[in-house]
């Protein structure tokens, strides 16, 4: 058994180690370490031992086989987000996390979320009514607005447009653009416009969420939204306190909207790069839906749509890396590693590994065909994480992205504007750095069908 220092890895600078390389261009840096040093790579970040663990068996070791031996780095890094997310699922660990997870889980059972399909399609159609053929628009903002409206409705049953917009704006100010003061000395940014928006947004949300909780506790009943599920969730006769419900609500919006928004943007982008795949998808939509808006029951009859989404999450995973910190000494492959080591897992690297995937650079939905497609080991594909911290919103996101894509594509095929730069910005999620300007071309099924014959 070898020790941490025997692991292969790039040289770092004195004191800061590999931090500058990782910060400058993390996507290229992580892939290059994999190409050069293999599946286990040693890094040092300002003295903290870090190991990049790229093989599927390493992913399984940390996420599904020994999850209790690690804490989530995300929960620690976000510790200054505690002001917003409080004691929600993203920011808690150990028994508190497990208990909260059991209480929140029923809100995301398949039957429960199937009820949100109508809302998802209805709001998408309302958005499409405002779109014009040939119009140019910024797709990332349009998808953000739509996914926020949907989550605000499914959480609180807010129908009225002005109230939904007000809440969406407040969420964007608080979660989408946290003030620079988070992580910087407060005094520097206390008076900035961003901090003012943040404080105002936080007050709007706190007043609204706590007000609604009190009202619901007083009146009872079940309107079928997530808030009601959280309020009635019980374990051994014990439910969640008002502040716990509040924190879970904030966490669900924080974890849910940017990931889904980016997924949709990248999928439209990939489809525009591969017109033959888009035609195949349009043909499936046309054959199965015959021009109708999709329902949740239709999704089972749209396998190609599912393969397209799976492939989009493989090629451009919205969450592109995850971190864990070891609580005890542990063994990974042939190495004995000390407590405190940070383990970096990366969907961006593992989903692109040529030892696992055939031509991984290619966007090829057919690889997801259960009969003729590729067989990859468990742990090779983890866009939603794995194990006890797997994305709780996964069924919600899978349904939402498929319904929105099918509804929009039947009317419009967004084409990126040729001279608009498309660049990846690896923040918590993989975003389009300069947004995504597209032209809204009307979808002509006949034309697509003729082309494909
Ligand atoms: C395509 C969309 C999405 C992707 C790719 C995604 C990805 C992920 C990943 C990778 C994790 C695990 C992080 C870790 O283990 O460190 C996670 C956790 C989480 N996600 Fe998602 N997510 C998506 C959508 C959503 C939605 C729509 C919601 C809520 C409505 C949501 C709520 C959460 C929550 C609360 C957690 C923390 C779970 C826990 O720690 O127990 N996500 N997500």
Coordinates of C-alpha atoms and ligand atoms in Angstrom, one line a residue:
X1 CA 0.0 0.0 0.0
X2 CA 1.4 3.4 -1.0
X3 CA 1.0 6.8 0.6
X4 CA -0.5 10.1 -0.6
X5 CA 2.9 11.5 -1.8
X6 CA 3.4 8.5 -4.1
X7 CA 0.4 9.4 -6.1
X8 CA 1.2 10.8 -9.6
X9 CA 0.2 14.5 -10.2
X10 CA 1.3 17.8 -11.5
X11 CA 3.8 20.0 -9.7
X12 CA 2.3 23.0 -7.9
X13 CA 3.7 26.3 -6.7
X14 CA 5.1 26.8 -3.2
X15 CA 2.4 27.5 -0.7
X16 CA -0.6 27.7 -3.1
X17 CA 0.1 24.3 -4.8
X18 CA -2.1 23.6 -7.8
X19 CA -4.8 26.2 -6.9
X20 CA -3.9 28.7 -9.7
X21 CA -4.1 26.0 -12.4
X22 CA -7.4 24.7 -11.0
X23 CA -8.8 28.2 -10.9
X24 CA -7.6 29.4 -14.2
X25 CA -9.2 26.8 -16.4
X26 CA -10.5 23.9 -14.3
X27 CA -12.2 22.1 -17.2
X28 CA -9.1 21.8 -19.3
X29 CA -6.8 21.3 -16.3
X30 CA -8.9 18.4 -14.9
X31 CA -9.0 16.6 -18.3
X32 CA -5.3 17.1 -18.8
X33 CA -4.4 15.6 -15.4
X34 CA -6.5 12.6 -16.3
X35 CA -4.8 12.2 -19.7
X36 CA -1.4 12.6 -18.2
X37 CA -1.5 10.9 -14.8
X38 CA -4.5 8.4 -15.0
X39 CA -7.4 7.7 -12.8
X40 CA -6.0 8.8 -9.4
X41 CA -4.2 12.2 -9.4
X42 CA -2.6 14.0 -6.6
X43 CA -3.1 17.8 -6.2
X44 CA -2.4 20.2 -3.4
X45 CA -4.5 23.2 -2.7
X46 CA -2.7 25.5 -0.3
X47 CA -1.4 22.6 1.7
X48 CA -4.6 20.5 1.7
X49 CA -4.2 17.1 0.2
X50 CA -6.5 16.6 -2.8
X51 CA -7.0 13.5 -4.9
X52 CA -8.9 13.6 -8.2
X53 CA -10.7 10.2 -8.4
X54 CA -11.8 9.6 -12.0
X55 CA -12.5 5.9 -12.2
X56 CA -16.1 4.5 -11.8
X57 CA -15.0 2.3 -8.9
X58 CA -13.7 5.4 -7.1
X59 CA -17.0 7.2 -7.7
X60 CA -18.9 4.3 -6.2
X61 CA -16.4 4.0 -3.3
X62 CA -17.1 7.6 -2.1
X63 CA -20.8 8.0 -3.1
X64 CA -22.5 4.6 -2.6
X65 CA -20.1 2.3 -0.7
X66 CA -18.6 4.5 2.0
X67 CA -20.7 7.7 2.0
X68 CA -20.7 8.0 5.8
X69 CA -16.9 8.2 5.8
X70 CA -17.0 11.5 3.9
X71 CA -18.6 14.9 4.3
X72 CA -19.9 16.8 1.3
X73 CA -17.5 19.6 0.3
X74 CA -20.4 21.5 -1.2
X75 CA -22.0 21.7 2.3
X76 CA -18.8 23.2 3.7
X77 CA -18.0 25.5 0.8
X78 CA -21.5 26.8 1.0
X79 CA -21.2 27.5 4.7
X80 CA -21.4 31.2 4.0
X81 CA -24.6 30.5 2.1
X82 CA -26.1 29.3 5.4
X83 CA -27.6 32.7 5.8
X84 CA -29.9 31.8 2.8
X85 CA -30.1 28.0 2.9
X86 CA -30.0 27.6 6.7
X87 CA -30.2 23.9 7.6
X88 CA -31.4 22.7 4.3
X89 CA -30.4 19.4 2.5
X90 CA -27.4 21.0 0.8
X91 CA -25.9 22.4 4.0
X92 CA -26.3 19.6 6.5
X93 CA -24.4 16.5 7.3
X94 CA -24.8 13.2 9.2
X95 CA -27.9 12.3 11.1
X96 CA -29.5 15.7 10.6
X97 CA -29.1 15.4 6.9
X98 CA -30.5 11.8 6.9
X99 CA -33.5 12.8 9.0
X100 CA -34.3 15.9 6.8
X101 CA -33.9 13.8 3.7
X102 CA -36.5 11.3 4.9
X103 CA -38.9 14.1 5.6
X104 CA -38.4 15.8 2.2
X105 CA -38.3 12.7 0.1
X106 CA -42.1 12.0 -0.1
X107 CA -42.6 15.4 -1.9
X108 CA -40.5 14.0 -4.8
X109 CA -42.2 10.6 -5.2
X110 CA -43.0 9.9 -8.8
X111 CA -46.8 10.0 -8.4
X112 CA -46.6 13.3 -6.6
X113 CA -44.5 15.0 -9.2
X114 CA -46.5 13.6 -12.1
X115 CA -49.1 16.1 -10.9
X116 CA -46.8 19.0 -11.8
X117 CA -46.6 18.0 -15.5
X118 CA -49.6 20.1 -16.5
X119 CA -48.2 23.2 -14.9
X120 CA -44.8 22.7 -16.6
X121 CA -46.5 22.4 -20.0
X122 CA -49.0 25.3 -19.4
X123 CA -46.3 27.8 -18.4
X124 CA -44.2 26.7 -21.4
X125 CA -47.1 27.3 -23.7
X126 CA -47.7 30.8 -22.2
X127 CA -44.0 31.6 -22.9
X128 CA -44.4 30.4 -26.5
X129 CA -47.3 32.7 -27.0
X130 CA -45.0 35.7 -26.4
X131 CA -42.4 34.4 -28.9
X132 CA -42.4 35.4 -32.5
X133 CA -41.0 33.5 -35.5
X134 CA -37.6 34.9 -36.5
X135 CA -37.2 36.7 -33.3
X136 CA -33.7 36.8 -31.6
X137 CA -33.6 36.2 -27.8
X138 CA -31.3 35.3 -25.0
X139 CA -32.2 31.6 -24.3
X140 CA -30.5 31.3 -20.9
X141 CA -32.6 34.1 -19.4
X142 CA -35.8 32.8 -21.0
X143 CA -35.1 29.3 -19.6
X144 CA -34.3 30.8 -16.2
X145 CA -37.6 32.8 -16.1
X146 CA -39.6 29.7 -17.1
X147 CA -38.0 27.2 -14.7
X148 CA -38.3 29.7 -11.8
X149 CA -42.0 30.2 -12.6
X150 CA -42.5 26.5 -12.6
X151 CA -40.7 25.9 -9.3
X152 CA -42.5 28.8 -7.6
X153 CA -45.9 27.3 -8.7
X154 CA -45.0 23.7 -7.7
X155 CA -43.7 24.9 -4.3
X156 CA -46.5 27.3 -3.4
X157 CA -49.3 27.1 -6.0
X158 CA -48.8 30.7 -6.9
X159 CA -50.8 31.3 -10.1
X160 CA -51.0 35.1 -10.3
X161 CA -48.3 36.3 -12.8
X162 CA -47.3 39.5 -10.9
X163 CA -46.8 37.6 -7.7
X164 CA -44.9 34.8 -9.4
X165 CA -42.7 37.4 -11.1
X166 CA -42.1 39.2 -7.8
X167 CA -41.0 35.9 -6.1
X168 CA -38.9 34.8 -9.1
X169 CA -37.1 38.2 -9.0
X170 CA -36.5 37.9 -5.2
X171 CA -35.1 34.3 -5.7
X172 CA -32.8 35.5 -8.4
X173 CA -31.5 38.4 -6.2
X174 CA -30.9 36.0 -3.3
X175 CA -29.8 32.7 -4.8
X176 CA -28.9 33.5 -8.4
X177 CA -26.6 36.4 -7.6
X178 CA -25.5 36.2 -4.0
X179 CA -23.9 39.5 -3.0
X180 CA -20.1 39.7 -3.2
X181 CA -20.2 40.1 0.6
X182 CA -20.7 36.3 0.8
X183 CA -17.1 35.2 1.2
X184 CA -15.7 38.8 1.3
X185 CA -15.5 41.1 4.3
X186 CA -19.0 42.4 4.7
X187 CA -17.9 46.0 5.1
X188 CA -16.7 46.1 1.5
X189 CA -20.0 45.4 -0.1
X190 CA -22.6 46.5 2.6
X191 CA -23.6 49.5 0.5
X192 CA -23.5 47.9 -3.0
X193 CA -26.6 47.8 -5.2
X194 CA -26.3 44.0 -5.3
X195 CA -26.3 43.8 -1.5
X196 CA -29.4 46.0 -1.3
X197 CA -31.2 43.8 -3.9
X198 CA -30.1 40.7 -1.9
X199 CA -31.4 42.1 1.4
X200 CA -34.6 43.3 -0.2
X201 CA -35.1 39.9 -1.9
X202 CA -34.4 38.0 1.3
X203 CA -37.0 40.0 3.2
X204 CA -39.6 39.5 0.5
X205 CA -39.0 35.8 0.5
X206 CA -38.8 35.4 4.3
X207 CA -42.1 37.4 4.7
X208 CA -43.8 35.4 2.0
X209 CA -42.6 31.9 3.0
X210 CA -43.1 32.4 6.8
X211 CA -46.5 34.1 6.1
X212 CA -47.7 31.2 3.9
X213 CA -46.4 28.6 6.4
X214 CA -48.5 30.2 9.2
X215 CA -51.5 30.5 7.0
X216 CA -51.3 26.9 5.9
X217 CA -50.7 25.6 9.4
X218 CA -53.9 27.5 10.5
X219 CA -56.1 26.4 7.6
X220 CA -54.8 22.9 6.9
X221 CA -55.8 21.0 3.7
X222 CA -53.7 19.8 0.8
X223 CA -53.4 21.9 -2.3
X224 CA -51.0 19.3 -3.8
X225 CA -47.9 21.5 -3.8
X226 CA -44.5 20.8 -2.3
X227 CA -45.0 23.2 0.6
X228 CA -48.0 21.2 1.8
X229 CA -46.0 18.0 1.6
X230 CA -43.2 19.5 3.7
X231 CA -45.7 20.8 6.3
X232 CA -47.4 17.4 6.7
X233 CA -44.2 15.3 6.6
X234 CA -43.7 13.5 9.9
X235 CA -41.2 11.0 11.3
X236 CA -42.2 9.2 14.6
X237 CA -44.9 11.9 15.1
X238 CA -42.4 14.7 14.7
X239 CA -42.7 17.2 11.8
X240 CA -40.4 20.0 10.6
X241 CA -40.3 23.4 12.4
X242 CA -41.2 26.5 10.4
X243 CA -37.6 27.4 10.0
X244 CA -36.7 23.9 8.7
X245 CA -39.5 24.1 6.1
X246 CA -38.3 27.6 5.1
X247 CA -34.7 26.3 4.7
X248 CA -35.8 23.3 2.6
X249 CA -37.8 25.6 0.3
X250 CA -34.9 27.9 -0.3
X251 CA -32.6 24.9 -0.9
X252 CA -34.9 23.4 -3.4
X253 CA -35.0 26.6 -5.5
X254 CA -31.2 27.1 -5.1
X255 CA -30.4 23.5 -6.2
X256 CA -33.1 23.2 -8.7
X257 CA -33.5 26.1 -11.1
X258 CA -30.0 26.8 -12.4
X259 CA -29.3 23.1 -13.2
X260 CA -32.5 22.7 -15.1
X261 CA -32.1 26.0 -16.9
X262 CA -28.6 25.1 -18.1
X263 CA -29.6 21.6 -19.1
X264 CA -32.2 23.0 -21.5
X265 CA -29.8 25.6 -23.0
X266 CA -27.1 23.1 -23.6
X267 CA -29.5 20.6 -25.1
X268 CA -30.9 23.1 -27.6
X269 CA -27.3 24.0 -28.4
X270 CA -26.2 20.4 -29.0
X271 CA -29.3 19.8 -31.1
X272 CA -28.5 22.8 -33.2
X273 CA -25.0 21.4 -33.7
X274 CA -26.4 18.1 -34.8
X275 CA -29.4 18.8 -37.2
X276 CA -29.7 15.1 -38.1
X277 CA -30.3 14.2 -34.5
X278 CA -32.7 17.1 -34.1
X279 CA -34.7 15.8 -37.1
X280 CA -34.9 12.3 -35.6
X281 CA -36.2 13.8 -32.4
X282 CA -38.7 16.0 -34.3
X283 CA -39.9 13.0 -36.2
X284 CA -40.5 11.0 -32.9
X285 CA -42.3 14.0 -31.4
X286 CA -44.5 14.4 -34.5
X287 CA -45.3 10.6 -34.7
X288 CA -46.2 10.2 -31.1
X289 CA -47.7 13.6 -30.2
X290 CA -49.2 14.5 -33.6
X291 CA -49.0 18.2 -32.8
X292 CA -50.5 17.8 -29.3
X293 CA -48.8 19.1 -26.2
X294 CA -47.0 16.3 -24.3
X295 CA -48.5 14.8 -21.1
X296 CA -46.6 12.8 -18.5
X297 CA -48.1 9.6 -20.0
X298 CA -46.6 10.4 -23.4
X299 CA -43.0 10.4 -22.0
X300 CA -42.9 6.6 -21.8
X301 CA -43.5 6.6 -25.6
X302 CA -40.7 9.0 -26.4
X303 CA -37.5 7.0 -25.9
X304 CA -35.4 9.1 -28.3
X305 CA -36.2 12.2 -26.2
X306 CA -34.9 10.4 -23.1
X307 CA -31.7 9.3 -24.9
X308 CA -31.1 12.9 -26.1
X309 CA -31.4 14.2 -22.5
X310 CA -29.2 11.4 -21.1
X311 CA -26.6 12.2 -23.8
X312 CA -26.8 15.9 -23.2
X313 CA -26.1 15.3 -19.4
X314 CA -23.2 13.1 -20.4
X315 CA -21.5 15.5 -22.8
X316 CA -22.3 18.8 -20.9
X317 CA -23.1 17.8 -17.3
X318 CA -24.8 20.7 -15.5
X319 CA -23.0 19.6 -12.3
X320 CA -19.5 19.0 -13.6
X321 CA -17.6 18.2 -10.4
X322 CA -18.4 17.2 -6.8
X323 CA -16.2 17.2 -3.7
X324 CA -16.0 15.1 -0.5
X325 CA -13.7 15.4 2.5
X326 CA -12.5 12.2 4.2
X327 CA -13.5 11.9 7.9
X328 CA -11.0 9.1 8.6
X329 CA -7.9 7.6 6.8
X330 CA -9.1 5.6 3.8
X331 CA -7.9 3.4 1.0
X332 CA -8.5 4.2 -2.7
X333 CA -7.0 1.8 -5.2
X334 CA -3.5 1.0 -4.0
X335 CA -3.2 4.1 -1.9
X336 CA -3.6 4.8 1.8
X337 CA -4.9 8.4 2.2
X338 CA -5.1 10.5 5.3
X339 CA -8.2 11.9 7.0
X340 CA -9.0 15.4 5.7
X341 CA -8.1 14.5 2.1
X342 CA -10.4 16.2 -0.4
X343 CA -11.7 13.8 -3.1
X344 CA -12.7 15.5 -6.3
X345 CA -15.1 13.5 -8.6
X346 CA -15.8 14.9 -12.0
X347 CA -18.6 14.1 -14.3
X348 CA -16.8 16.3 -16.9
X349 CA -13.8 13.9 -16.8
X350 CA -15.4 10.5 -16.1
X351 CA -18.2 11.0 -18.7
X352 CA -15.5 11.6 -21.3
X353 CA -13.2 8.7 -20.5
X354 CA -12.1 6.8 -23.6
X355 CA -11.5 3.7 -21.6
X356 CA -15.2 3.6 -20.7
X357 CA -17.1 5.3 -23.6
X358 CA -16.8 4.8 -27.3
X359 CA -15.9 8.1 -29.0
X360 CA -16.9 10.1 -25.9
X361 CA -16.5 13.4 -27.7
X362 CA -19.4 12.5 -30.0
X363 CA -22.9 13.5 -29.2
X364 CA -24.7 10.2 -29.9
X365 CA -28.0 9.6 -28.2
X366 CA -28.1 6.0 -29.7
X367 CA -25.5 4.9 -27.1
X368 CA -28.4 5.0 -24.6
X369 CA -30.4 2.4 -26.6
X370 CA -31.0 -0.4 -24.0
X371 CA -30.5 -3.1 -26.5
X372 CA -28.0 -1.9 -29.1
X373 CA -26.4 0.8 -27.1
X374 CA -23.2 0.9 -24.9
X375 CA -22.8 -1.0 -21.7
X376 CA -20.8 1.0 -19.2
X377 CA -20.0 0.1 -15.5
X378 CA -21.9 1.6 -12.6
X379 CA -20.3 4.8 -11.5
X380 CA -19.3 5.8 -15.1
X381 CA -22.3 8.1 -15.4
X382 CA -23.5 10.3 -12.5
X383 CA -25.1 13.6 -13.7
X384 CA -27.3 13.6 -10.6
X385 CA -24.7 12.2 -8.2
X386 CA -25.3 8.7 -6.6
X387 CA -26.0 7.2 -3.2
X388 CA -27.7 8.7 -0.2
X389 CA -27.1 12.3 -1.4
X390 CA -28.3 11.7 -5.0
X391 CA -30.2 14.6 -6.3
X392 CA -33.6 14.5 -4.6
X393 CA -35.1 16.5 -7.5
X394 CA -33.9 14.0 -10.2
X395 CA -37.4 12.7 -11.2
X396 CA -38.7 16.3 -11.2
X397 CA -35.8 17.5 -13.4
X398 CA -36.0 14.5 -15.8
X399 CA -39.7 15.1 -16.3
X400 CA -39.4 18.9 -16.6
X401 CA -36.6 18.9 -19.1
X402 CA -38.3 16.4 -21.4
X403 CA -41.7 18.1 -21.2
X404 CA -40.3 21.6 -21.9
X405 CA -38.0 20.4 -24.7
X406 CA -40.8 18.5 -26.4
X407 CA -43.3 21.5 -26.0
X408 CA -40.8 24.1 -27.3
X409 CA -39.3 22.0 -30.1
X410 CA -42.7 21.3 -31.7
X411 CA -43.1 25.1 -32.3
X412 CA -39.5 26.4 -32.5
X413 CA -36.0 25.2 -33.3
X414 CA -33.8 27.8 -31.6
X415 CA -30.6 28.3 -33.6
X416 CA -27.6 30.0 -31.9
X417 CA -26.8 33.3 -33.6
X418 CA -23.6 32.7 -35.6
X419 CA -21.3 35.4 -34.2
X420 CA -22.4 35.0 -30.6
X421 CA -19.6 33.4 -28.6
X422 CA -20.5 30.2 -26.8
X423 CA -18.1 29.4 -24.0
X424 CA -18.4 27.2 -20.9
X425 CA -18.3 28.9 -17.5
X426 CA -17.6 26.2 -14.9
X427 CA -19.1 27.7 -11.7
X428 CA -21.2 25.5 -9.4
X429 CA -23.0 24.5 -12.6
X430 CA -21.7 24.5 -16.2
X431 CA -23.2 27.7 -17.7
X432 CA -22.9 29.4 -21.0
X433 CA -20.5 32.3 -20.1
X434 CA -22.0 34.9 -22.4
X435 CA -25.6 33.5 -22.3
X436 CA -27.0 32.0 -25.5
X437 CA -28.4 34.3 -28.2
X438 CA -30.6 32.3 -30.5
X439 CA -33.0 32.9 -33.5
X440 CA -36.4 31.4 -33.1
X441 CA -37.0 29.5 -36.3
X442 CA -40.5 28.1 -36.5
X443 CA -40.4 24.3 -36.7
X444 CA -41.8 22.9 -39.9
X445 CA -42.4 19.2 -39.4
X446 CA -43.1 18.6 -43.1
X447 CA -39.8 20.1 -44.1
X448 CA -38.0 18.1 -41.5
X449 CA -39.7 14.9 -42.6
X450 CA -38.8 15.5 -46.3
X451 CA -35.2 16.2 -45.3
X452 CA -35.0 12.9 -43.4
X453 CA -36.4 10.7 -46.2
Ligands
LIG1 C1 -30.8 18.7 -14.6 C2 -31.1 19.1 -13.4 C3 -30.3 18.7 -12.2 C4 -29.0 18.2 -12.0 C5 -28.0 17.8 -13.1 C6 -28.8 18.1 -10.6 C7 -27.6 17.5 -10.1 C8 -27.4 17.3 -8.7 C9 -26.3 16.6 -8.1 C10 -25.1 16.1 -8.9 C11 -26.5 16.5 -6.8 C12 -25.6 15.8 -5.8 C13 -24.5 16.7 -5.2 C14 -23.6 16.0 -4.2 O1 -23.8 14.8 -3.9 O2 -22.7 16.6 -3.8 C15 -27.7 17.2 -6.5 C16 -28.2 17.4 -5.2 C17 -29.4 18.0 -5.0 N1 -30.4 18.4 -5.9 FE1 -30.2 18.4 -7.9 N2 -29.9 18.5 -9.9 C18 -30.9 18.9 -10.8 C19 -32.1 19.4 -10.5 C20 -32.7 19.5 -9.3 C21 -34.0 20.0 -9.0 C22 -35.0 20.3 -10.1 C23 -34.1 20.0 -7.6 C24 -35.3 20.5 -6.8 C25 -36.5 20.8 -7.2 C26 -32.9 19.6 -7.1 C27 -32.6 19.5 -5.7 C28 -31.4 19.0 -5.2 C29 -31.2 18.9 -3.8 C30 -32.1 19.4 -2.6 C31 -29.9 18.3 -3.6 C32 -29.2 18.0 -2.3 C33 -29.6 16.5 -1.9 C34 -28.9 16.0 -0.7 O3 -27.8 16.4 -0.4 O4 -29.5 15.2 0.0 N3 -32.0 19.3 -8.1 N4 -28.3 17.6 -7.7

